[in-house]
Coordinates of C-alpha atoms in Angstrom, one line a residue:
X1 CA -61.1 47.5 18.3
X2 CA -59.6 45.1 20.9
X3 CA -60.0 42.1 18.6
X4 CA -58.6 44.1 15.7
X5 CA -55.7 45.2 17.8
X6 CA -55.0 41.6 19.0
X7 CA -55.2 40.4 15.4
X8 CA -52.8 43.2 14.3
X9 CA -50.3 42.3 17.0
X10 CA -50.7 38.6 16.1
X11 CA -50.1 39.3 12.4
X12 CA -47.2 41.5 13.2
X13 CA -45.6 38.7 15.4
X14 CA -46.2 36.2 12.6
X15 CA -44.8 38.5 10.0
X16 CA -41.8 39.3 12.2
X17 CA -41.3 35.6 12.9
X18 CA -41.6 34.7 9.2
X19 CA -39.2 37.5 8.3
X20 CA -36.7 36.1 10.8
X21 CA -37.2 32.6 9.5
X22 CA -36.8 33.7 5.9
X23 CA -33.7 35.8 6.8
X24 CA -32.1 32.9 8.7
X25 CA -33.0 30.6 5.8
X26 CA -31.3 33.0 3.3
X27 CA -28.2 33.2 5.5
X28 CA -28.1 29.4 5.8
X29 CA -28.6 29.0 2.1
X30 CA -25.8 31.5 1.4
X31 CA -23.5 29.7 3.8
X32 CA -24.4 26.3 2.4
X33 CA -23.9 27.6 -1.1
X34 CA -20.6 29.1 -0.1
X35 CA -19.4 25.9 1.6
X36 CA -20.7 23.8 -1.3
X37 CA -19.0 26.1 -3.8
X38 CA -15.8 25.9 -1.7
X39 CA -15.9 22.2 -1.5
X40 CA -16.7 22.0 -5.2
X41 CA -13.6 24.0 -6.0
X42 CA -11.5 21.9 -3.7
X43 CA -12.9 18.8 -5.3
X44 CA -12.1 20.1 -8.8
X45 CA -8.6 20.9 -7.7
X46 CA -8.2 17.4 -6.3
X47 CA -9.7 15.8 -9.4
X48 CA -7.4 17.9 -11.6
X49 CA -4.1 17.2 -9.8
X50 CA -4.8 13.9 -8.0
X51 CA -6.6 12.3 -10.9
X52 CA -4.3 13.4 -13.6
X53 CA -1.8 10.5 -13.4
X54 CA -4.0 7.8 -11.9
X55 CA -7.6 7.2 -10.9
X56 CA -8.5 9.8 -8.3
X57 CA -8.8 8.4 -4.8
X58 CA -11.9 9.5 -2.9
X59 CA -11.5 10.8 0.7
X60 CA -13.4 7.8 2.2
X61 CA -10.7 5.4 1.2
X62 CA -8.5 6.4 4.1
X63 CA -9.0 8.0 7.5
X64 CA -8.2 11.6 8.3
X65 CA -4.9 10.9 10.1
X66 CA -3.5 8.7 7.3
X67 CA -4.3 11.3 4.7
X68 CA -2.9 14.1 6.7
X69 CA 0.2 12.6 8.2
X70 CA 1.3 10.0 5.6
X71 CA -0.3 10.0 2.1
X72 CA -0.7 13.7 1.4
X73 CA 2.9 14.6 2.3
X74 CA 4.0 12.0 -0.2
X75 CA 1.5 13.3 -2.8
X76 CA 3.0 16.8 -2.2
X77 CA 6.3 15.6 -3.5
X78 CA 4.7 14.5 -6.8
X79 CA 3.4 18.0 -7.2
X80 CA 6.6 19.7 -6.3
X81 CA 5.2 21.2 -3.1
X82 CA 7.9 21.6 -0.5
X83 CA 7.1 19.8 2.7
X84 CA 9.3 20.2 5.8
X85 CA 11.0 17.5 7.8
X86 CA 9.8 14.4 5.8
X87 CA 13.3 13.3 5.1
X88 CA 12.4 11.8 1.7
X89 CA 15.7 11.9 -0.1
X90 CA 17.6 10.3 2.8
X91 CA 16.1 7.0 1.9
X92 CA 17.6 6.9 -1.6
X93 CA 21.1 6.6 -3.0
X94 CA 22.7 9.2 -5.3
X95 CA 22.2 6.9 -8.2
X96 CA 18.4 6.7 -7.5
X97 CA 18.0 10.4 -7.0
X98 CA 19.7 11.1 -10.3
X99 CA 17.4 8.5 -12.0
X100 CA 14.1 9.9 -10.8
X101 CA 15.3 13.5 -11.1
X102 CA 16.0 12.8 -14.8
X103 CA 12.6 11.2 -15.1
X104 CA 11.0 14.3 -13.5
X105 CA 9.2 12.1 -11.0
X106 CA 9.4 14.8 -8.3
X107 CA 9.2 18.3 -10.0
X108 CA 11.8 20.8 -8.9
X109 CA 9.3 23.6 -9.2
X110 CA 5.7 23.4 -7.7
X111 CA 2.9 22.5 -10.1
X112 CA 0.3 24.0 -7.7
X113 CA 0.3 27.1 -5.6
X114 CA 0.4 26.9 -1.7
X115 CA -3.2 28.0 -1.7
X116 CA -4.2 25.3 -4.1
X117 CA -2.4 22.6 -2.2
X118 CA -4.0 23.7 1.0
X119 CA -7.4 23.4 -0.7
X120 CA -6.6 19.8 -1.8
X121 CA -5.5 18.9 1.7
X122 CA -8.7 20.4 3.2
X123 CA -10.8 18.5 0.7
X124 CA -9.3 15.1 1.8
X125 CA -9.1 15.7 5.5
X126 CA -12.5 17.3 5.9
X127 CA -14.3 14.5 3.9
X128 CA -12.4 11.5 5.2
X129 CA -13.8 9.4 8.0
X130 CA -12.1 9.3 11.4
X131 CA -11.8 5.5 11.1
X132 CA -12.4 3.0 8.3
X133 CA -15.1 0.4 8.9
X134 CA -14.0 -3.2 9.8
X135 CA -14.9 -5.7 7.1
X136 CA -13.6 -8.8 8.8
X137 CA -16.7 -9.3 10.9
X138 CA -19.1 -9.1 7.9
X139 CA -17.9 -12.3 6.2
X140 CA -17.7 -15.8 7.5
X141 CA -14.7 -18.0 6.9
X142 CA -15.6 -21.5 8.1
X143 CA -12.8 -23.4 9.9
X144 CA -13.9 -26.7 8.3
X145 CA -11.5 -27.0 5.3
X146 CA -10.8 -30.7 4.4
X147 CA -10.2 -30.4 0.6
X148 CA -6.6 -29.4 1.2
X149 CA -4.3 -30.8 3.9
X150 CA -0.7 -29.7 4.7
X151 CA 1.8 -32.4 3.8
X152 CA 3.5 -33.6 6.9
X153 CA 6.9 -34.3 5.2
X154 CA 7.3 -30.9 3.6
X155 CA 10.9 -29.9 4.1
X156 CA 11.7 -27.0 6.4
X157 CA 12.7 -23.9 4.3
X158 CA 13.8 -20.6 5.8
X159 CA 11.0 -18.0 5.7
X160 CA 12.8 -15.9 3.0
X161 CA 11.2 -17.4 -0.1
X162 CA 11.0 -15.2 -3.2
X163 CA 10.2 -17.8 -5.8
X164 CA 8.3 -21.1 -6.1
X165 CA 8.2 -22.9 -9.4
X166 CA 7.3 -26.5 -10.2
X167 CA 8.4 -28.2 -13.4
X168 CA 5.9 -31.0 -14.3
X169 CA 8.2 -32.5 -16.9
X170 CA 11.2 -33.2 -14.6
X171 CA 8.9 -33.3 -11.5
X172 CA 11.3 -30.9 -9.7
X173 CA 10.4 -28.1 -7.4
X174 CA 12.5 -24.9 -7.4
X175 CA 12.4 -22.6 -4.4
X176 CA 14.2 -19.3 -4.5
X177 CA 15.4 -17.4 -1.5
X178 CA 15.9 -13.7 -0.7
X179 CA 19.4 -14.7 0.3
X180 CA 20.3 -15.4 -3.3
X181 CA 19.8 -19.2 -3.6
X182 CA 17.7 -21.6 -5.7
X183 CA 17.1 -25.0 -4.0
X184 CA 15.9 -27.9 -6.0
X185 CA 13.7 -30.7 -4.6
X186 CA 12.5 -34.0 -6.1
X187 CA 9.0 -35.4 -5.8
X188 CA 9.8 -36.9 -2.4
X189 CA 10.9 -33.4 -1.1
X190 CA 14.5 -34.4 -1.0
X191 CA 17.0 -31.7 -1.7
X192 CA 18.8 -32.7 -4.8
X193 CA 20.5 -29.5 -6.0
X194 CA 21.1 -25.9 -5.3
X195 CA 22.2 -22.9 -7.3
X196 CA 23.9 -19.8 -5.8
X197 CA 22.8 -16.6 -7.6
X198 CA 23.7 -12.9 -7.2
X199 CA 20.4 -11.6 -5.9
X200 CA 16.8 -12.7 -5.0
X201 CA 15.2 -14.7 -7.8
X202 CA 11.7 -13.8 -8.9
X203 CA 10.9 -16.0 -11.9
X204 CA 12.3 -19.0 -13.5
X205 CA 12.0 -21.1 -16.7
X206 CA 13.1 -24.7 -17.1
X207 CA 14.4 -26.5 -20.2
X208 CA 14.3 -30.2 -21.1
X209 CA 18.1 -30.3 -21.0
X210 CA 18.1 -29.2 -17.4
X211 CA 19.2 -25.6 -18.0
X212 CA 17.3 -22.6 -16.5
X213 CA 16.5 -19.0 -17.2
X214 CA 16.6 -17.3 -13.8
X215 CA 15.2 -13.8 -13.3
X216 CA 17.0 -11.9 -10.6
X217 CA 15.7 -8.7 -8.9
X218 CA 19.0 -7.1 -8.1
X219 CA 17.6 -5.6 -4.9
X220 CA 14.3 -6.9 -3.6
X221 CA 13.2 -4.0 -1.5
X222 CA 11.7 -0.9 -3.2
X223 CA 14.4 0.8 -5.2
X224 CA 15.2 2.5 -8.5
X225 CA 18.5 0.8 -9.2
X226 CA 18.9 -1.1 -12.5
X227 CA 20.7 -4.1 -11.1
X228 CA 18.3 -6.8 -12.1
X229 CA 19.3 -9.5 -14.6
X230 CA 18.1 -12.4 -16.6
X231 CA 20.6 -15.3 -16.4
X232 CA 21.0 -18.5 -18.3
X233 CA 22.1 -21.3 -15.9
X234 CA 23.7 -24.4 -17.2
X235 CA 25.3 -27.4 -15.5
X236 CA 29.0 -28.2 -16.0
X237 CA 29.9 -31.3 -18.0
X238 CA 30.4 -33.3 -14.8
X239 CA 27.1 -32.1 -13.4
X240 CA 28.6 -30.8 -10.2
X241 CA 28.6 -27.0 -10.7
X242 CA 26.4 -24.3 -12.4
X243 CA 27.6 -21.7 -14.8
X244 CA 25.6 -18.4 -15.2
X245 CA 25.6 -16.3 -18.3
X246 CA 23.7 -12.9 -18.5
X247 CA 20.9 -12.7 -21.1
X248 CA 19.6 -9.3 -20.1
X249 CA 21.1 -6.7 -17.7
X250 CA 20.3 -3.4 -16.1
X251 CA 16.7 -4.3 -15.3
X252 CA 14.8 -2.3 -12.7
X253 CA 13.6 -4.8 -10.0
X254 CA 12.2 -7.3 -12.5
X255 CA 9.4 -9.6 -11.1
X256 CA 7.8 -11.5 -14.0
X257 CA 8.5 -12.4 -17.6
X258 CA 6.9 -14.0 -20.7
X259 CA 8.7 -15.7 -23.6
X260 CA 7.0 -15.5 -27.0
X261 CA 7.6 -14.3 -30.5
X262 CA 6.2 -10.8 -30.1
X263 CA 6.6 -9.5 -33.6
X264 CA 6.1 -12.7 -35.6
X265 CA 9.7 -12.8 -37.1
X266 CA 10.3 -16.4 -35.9
X267 CA 12.6 -15.4 -33.0
X268 CA 11.6 -15.7 -29.4
X269 CA 11.3 -12.3 -27.6
X270 CA 10.9 -11.5 -24.0
X271 CA 8.3 -9.3 -22.3
X272 CA 9.6 -8.1 -19.0
X273 CA 7.8 -6.6 -15.9
X274 CA 10.3 -4.2 -14.4
X275 CA 8.4 -3.2 -11.2
X276 CA 11.0 -0.7 -10.0
X277 CA 9.7 1.8 -7.5
X278 CA 9.5 5.4 -8.7
X279 CA 10.8 4.4 -12.1
X280 CA 10.0 1.2 -13.9
X281 CA 8.5 -0.1 -17.1
X282 CA 6.8 -2.9 -19.0
X283 CA 9.5 -3.8 -21.5
X284 CA 9.7 -5.8 -24.8
X285 CA 13.1 -7.2 -25.6
X286 CA 13.2 -8.0 -29.3
X287 CA 15.7 -10.8 -30.2
X288 CA 18.1 -10.0 -33.0
X289 CA 19.6 -12.4 -35.5
X290 CA 22.8 -12.4 -33.5
X291 CA 20.9 -13.4 -30.3
X292 CA 21.3 -9.9 -28.8
X293 CA 18.2 -7.9 -27.7
X294 CA 16.8 -4.5 -28.5
X295 CA 14.6 -3.0 -25.9
X296 CA 11.2 -1.3 -26.5
X297 CA 8.7 0.1 -24.0
X298 CA 5.1 -1.1 -23.9
X299 CA 4.4 1.0 -20.8
X300 CA 7.0 3.5 -19.3
X301 CA 5.6 3.4 -15.8
X302 CA 6.6 1.6 -12.6
X303 CA 4.6 -1.2 -11.0
X304 CA 4.5 -3.8 -13.8
X305 CA 3.5 -6.8 -11.8
X306 CA 2.5 -9.6 -14.2
X307 CA 2.2 -10.3 -17.9
X308 CA 0.4 -13.3 -19.5
X309 CA 0.1 -14.0 -23.2
X310 CA -3.6 -14.6 -24.1
X311 CA -5.6 -14.2 -27.4
X312 CA -8.3 -11.8 -26.1
X313 CA -9.9 -10.9 -29.4
X314 CA -9.6 -14.5 -30.9
X315 CA -7.8 -13.4 -34.0
X316 CA -5.1 -16.1 -33.7
X317 CA -2.4 -13.7 -32.4
X318 CA -1.3 -13.7 -28.8
X319 CA -2.1 -10.5 -26.9
X320 CA -0.7 -9.6 -23.5
X321 CA -2.7 -9.5 -20.3
X322 CA -0.9 -7.0 -17.9
X323 CA -1.4 -5.8 -14.4
X324 CA 0.3 -2.6 -13.1
X325 CA 0.4 -2.2 -9.4
X326 CA 2.2 1.0 -8.5
X327 CA 0.6 4.5 -8.7
X328 CA -1.7 4.1 -11.7
X329 CA -3.1 0.7 -10.7
X330 CA -4.7 -1.0 -13.6
X331 CA -5.4 -4.2 -15.5
X332 CA -5.0 -4.0 -19.3
X333 CA -4.6 -5.9 -22.5
X334 CA -2.1 -5.0 -25.1
X335 CA -3.6 -6.2 -28.4
X336 CA -1.3 -7.7 -31.1
X337 CA -2.1 -5.9 -34.3
X338 CA 0.6 -7.8 -36.2
X339 CA 3.9 -6.7 -37.7
X340 CA 5.2 -5.5 -34.4
X341 CA 2.2 -3.1 -33.9
X342 CA 0.3 -3.1 -30.6
X343 CA -2.6 -1.2 -29.1
X344 CA -3.3 -0.9 -25.3
X345 CA -6.8 -1.1 -23.8
X346 CA -7.3 -0.5 -20.1
X347 CA -9.8 -3.1 -18.8
X348 CA -9.9 -2.0 -15.2
X349 CA -8.5 0.9 -13.2
X350 CA -8.1 1.3 -9.5
X351 CA -7.1 4.1 -7.1
X352 CA -3.4 4.1 -6.0
X353 CA -4.3 3.2 -2.4
X354 CA -6.0 -0.1 -3.5
X355 CA -2.8 -2.2 -3.4
X356 CA -3.3 -4.3 -6.5
X357 CA -1.5 -7.6 -5.9
X358 CA -2.5 -10.1 -8.6
X359 CA -4.9 -11.0 -11.4
X360 CA -5.8 -14.4 -12.8
X361 CA -7.7 -15.4 -16.0
X362 CA -10.4 -18.0 -15.9
X363 CA -13.9 -18.6 -17.4
X364 CA -15.7 -18.3 -14.0
X365 CA -19.3 -18.4 -15.2
X366 CA -18.8 -20.9 -18.0
X367 CA -20.0 -18.7 -20.8
X368 CA -17.0 -19.2 -23.0
X369 CA -15.3 -15.9 -22.3
X370 CA -12.4 -15.4 -20.0
X371 CA -13.0 -13.5 -16.8
X372 CA -10.7 -11.8 -14.3
X373 CA -10.1 -12.9 -10.7
X374 CA -8.3 -9.9 -9.0
X375 CA -6.8 -9.4 -5.6
X376 CA -5.8 -6.2 -3.8
X377 CA -4.1 -6.1 -0.4
X378 CA -0.6 -4.7 -0.7
X379 CA -0.3 -2.8 2.6
X380 CA 3.4 -2.0 2.9
X381 CA 3.4 1.6 1.6
X382 CA 2.2 4.8 3.1
X383 CA -1.2 3.8 4.5
X384 CA -0.6 0.7 6.6
X385 CA -4.1 0.4 8.0
X386 CA -6.8 -2.3 7.6
X387 CA -8.8 -1.5 4.5
X388 CA -12.4 -2.8 3.9
X389 CA -11.9 -2.8 0.2
X390 CA -9.0 -5.3 0.3
X391 CA -10.0 -8.7 -0.9
X392 CA -10.8 -10.9 -3.9
X393 CA -13.0 -9.8 -6.8
X394 CA -14.5 -11.4 -9.9
X395 CA -14.9 -9.3 -13.0
X396 CA -17.1 -11.0 -15.6
X397 CA -16.5 -10.5 -19.3
X398 CA -19.6 -9.5 -21.3
X399 CA -18.2 -11.1 -24.5
X400 CA -16.8 -7.9 -25.8
X401 CA -13.8 -7.7 -23.3
X402 CA -15.7 -5.3 -21.1
X403 CA -15.5 -6.3 -17.5
X404 CA -17.8 -5.6 -14.6
X405 CA -17.4 -6.5 -10.9
X406 CA -19.9 -9.2 -9.9
X407 CA -18.4 -10.7 -6.8
X408 CA -16.3 -9.4 -3.9
X409 CA -15.1 -11.1 -0.7
X410 CA -13.3 -8.8 1.8
X411 CA -9.9 -10.2 2.7
X412 CA -7.4 -8.0 4.5
X413 CA -4.0 -8.0 2.8
X414 CA -5.0 -10.3 0.0
X415 CA -1.8 -11.1 -1.9
X416 CA -2.8 -13.6 -4.6
X417 CA -5.7 -15.7 -5.8
X418 CA -5.6 -18.6 -8.3
X419 CA -8.7 -19.9 -10.1
X420 CA -9.1 -23.5 -11.1
X421 CA -11.5 -26.5 -10.8
X422 CA -9.8 -27.7 -7.7
X423 CA -12.6 -30.1 -6.6
X424 CA -13.1 -31.5 -10.2
X425 CA -16.8 -30.8 -10.3
X426 CA -16.8 -28.8 -13.5
X427 CA -16.8 -25.2 -12.1
X428 CA -14.1 -22.7 -11.1
X429 CA -13.0 -22.5 -7.5
X430 CA -10.6 -20.0 -6.0
X431 CA -7.6 -20.4 -3.6
X432 CA -6.4 -17.2 -2.0
X433 CA -3.7 -16.0 0.4
X434 CA -3.1 -12.9 2.5
X435 CA 0.2 -11.3 3.5
X436 CA -1.3 -8.7 5.7
X437 CA -4.2 -10.5 7.4
X438 CA -6.2 -9.1 10.4
X439 CA -6.4 -12.6 11.9
X440 CA -4.9 -16.1 11.2
X441 CA -8.0 -17.3 9.4
X442 CA -7.3 -14.9 6.6
X443 CA -3.9 -16.3 5.8
X444 CA -5.3 -19.0 3.4
X445 CA -8.9 -19.2 2.2
X446 CA -10.4 -21.7 -0.2
X447 CA -13.6 -20.6 -2.0
X448 CA -15.6 -23.5 -3.2
X449 CA -18.0 -22.7 -6.1
X450 CA -21.6 -23.4 -5.3
X451 CA -22.9 -22.0 -8.6
X452 CA -24.3 -18.6 -9.7
X453 CA -21.3 -16.8 -8.3
X454 CA -21.9 -18.1 -4.8
X455 CA -18.8 -19.4 -2.9
X456 CA -18.3 -20.9 0.5
X457 CA -15.1 -19.6 2.2
X458 CA -13.2 -22.2 4.2
X459 CA -9.9 -22.4 6.0
X460 CA -8.1 -24.7 8.5
X461 CA -9.4 -25.2 12.0
X462 CA -6.0 -24.3 13.2
X463 CA -4.0 -22.4 10.6
X464 CA -0.3 -23.6 10.4
X465 CA 0.8 -20.0 9.6
X466 CA -1.1 -16.8 9.5
X467 CA 0.4 -15.1 6.4
X468 CA 1.7 -16.0 3.0
X469 CA 3.3 -14.1 0.1
X470 CA 3.5 -16.7 -2.7
X471 CA 0.9 -19.2 -4.1
X472 CA 1.3 -21.6 -7.0
X473 CA -0.7 -24.6 -8.2
X474 CA 0.6 -27.9 -9.6
X475 CA -0.3 -31.6 -9.5
X476 CA 2.8 -32.2 -7.3
X477 CA 1.8 -35.8 -6.3
X478 CA 0.7 -36.7 -9.9
X479 CA -2.8 -37.9 -8.8
X480 CA -4.9 -35.8 -11.3
X481 CA -5.9 -32.8 -9.2
X482 CA -4.1 -29.5 -8.5
X483 CA -2.2 -29.1 -5.2
X484 CA -1.1 -25.8 -3.8
X485 CA 2.3 -24.5 -2.9
X486 CA 2.6 -21.6 -0.5
X487 CA 5.6 -19.5 0.2
X488 CA 6.5 -17.0 2.9
X489 CA 8.9 -14.1 2.9
X490 CA 9.8 -12.4 6.2
X491 CA 10.0 -8.7 5.8
X492 CA 12.7 -6.5 7.4
X493 CA 13.2 -5.7 10.2
X494 CA 13.5 -9.4 10.8
X495 CA 12.3 -11.1 14.0
X496 CA 15.0 -13.1 15.7
X497 CA 14.5 -15.6 16.9
X498 CA 11.8 -16.4 14.3
X499 CA 8.5 -17.6 15.7
X500 CA 8.5 -21.3 16.4
X501 CA 7.2 -23.4 13.5
X502 CA 7.4 -20.6 11.0
X503 CA 8.4 -22.0 7.5
X504 CA 9.0 -20.5 4.1
X505 CA 7.3 -23.4 2.3
X506 CA 4.0 -25.3 2.8
X507 CA 2.5 -27.8 0.3
X508 CA -1.2 -28.3 0.5
X509 CA -2.2 -31.7 -0.9
X510 CA -5.5 -31.7 -2.7
X511 CA -7.6 -34.7 -1.4
X512 CA -10.2 -34.6 -4.2
X513 CA -8.6 -37.6 -6.0
X514 CA -6.9 -40.2 -3.9
X515 CA -4.2 -42.4 -5.4
X516 CA -5.0 -46.1 -5.6

């Protein structure tokens, strides 16, 4: 009886313990299920409302504080949710407010309920990290660069450069300034001319007769005014003064342009990137027989950063390679179907916090199909923190214009990268710059191709300057290899006095081929 009694007590204890364990397990399962269900609903709301106009950003792209205090309040405006004390409209003029009100950029009535918005906020804040990882220590940039050397006699230019353009025919260098000036240098870096313009220039085309097409932003800083223009600049008969004639007016912060016969009628048209801010567009200006222009919209969204004619489908008609960098960040191709008909295909799409800054075309792997070299690093908006996903990427073409990322190099604040065979060894190298670096070594980086998508990253032992905004390539010294021209734009609020040695222009001479 004693043994039976002990066994009974033991079994009762076991059964009671098991019952408690099972009960606790059920409670935990219910709680987990409830939490999972709640998170799932929050995620669905975020996907529905934060992924409707652009690729949905995942919570891990920013830290909790940045989501809560900076980005989410701005997102609330897009959903018509009233947020107290953010002072949004005080940053805009009446003209701008009317513009984006008419465009319904910020709805007057909420699209979501207060409860739905709270769920969206909870989803991002709960799932975001406290701090983003630091990518700068994971990659090595060797301070052993000798391929490019800064030219000692580069003229000093104020650090307010908005444009660099080299004309290989006339061997002239054009440098545009935020102050509304275009300065012309000859091949020996001597100032030979200057042109006063009404606003910061962003693009320029030269003609054999010496005339210019100058694209002017109107206002350079983010805005929704339509004060940008495209001007024809011609020299007077005596060659002493310039005369400017408007070609296009009322553009919204235009930054890039392409001249080509879009519809095949024999007249040259203009494709225009109107970056704008809250309102902008990728425009096509069709030239009429009387030389006037009729405007059409390829893409009625802000952030048009670059356009490049290229025959993607090899049908003999030029298509348009386009990058959009504001809100719905994407790289796309607008296929020319003939007769003025076009079809858009999105090649790559990125979250709005990525900060897309540039994209270049080059056959990186030598398979006969053009690939994409892409940079993202714009860090001047609502999330000014170091981001491990900023950098330089290569997307390879599978031969059907489908692109996959095959190489990535983290580079904080990457602003531009150009692909070319800089060392003349038969493969594609990459030169890149950063405008928001975490250290001076990231300001300029040269990636030398070692084959099979392996690159060595190099920079100068002692960088002359730690940040750059503009990058162009040109055989400036006419020795058979591509040199690099770097430009810098100081952002307001300006530092006065400016740091010693800071310049707006640096020419890097390619030492691959030495003149005899």
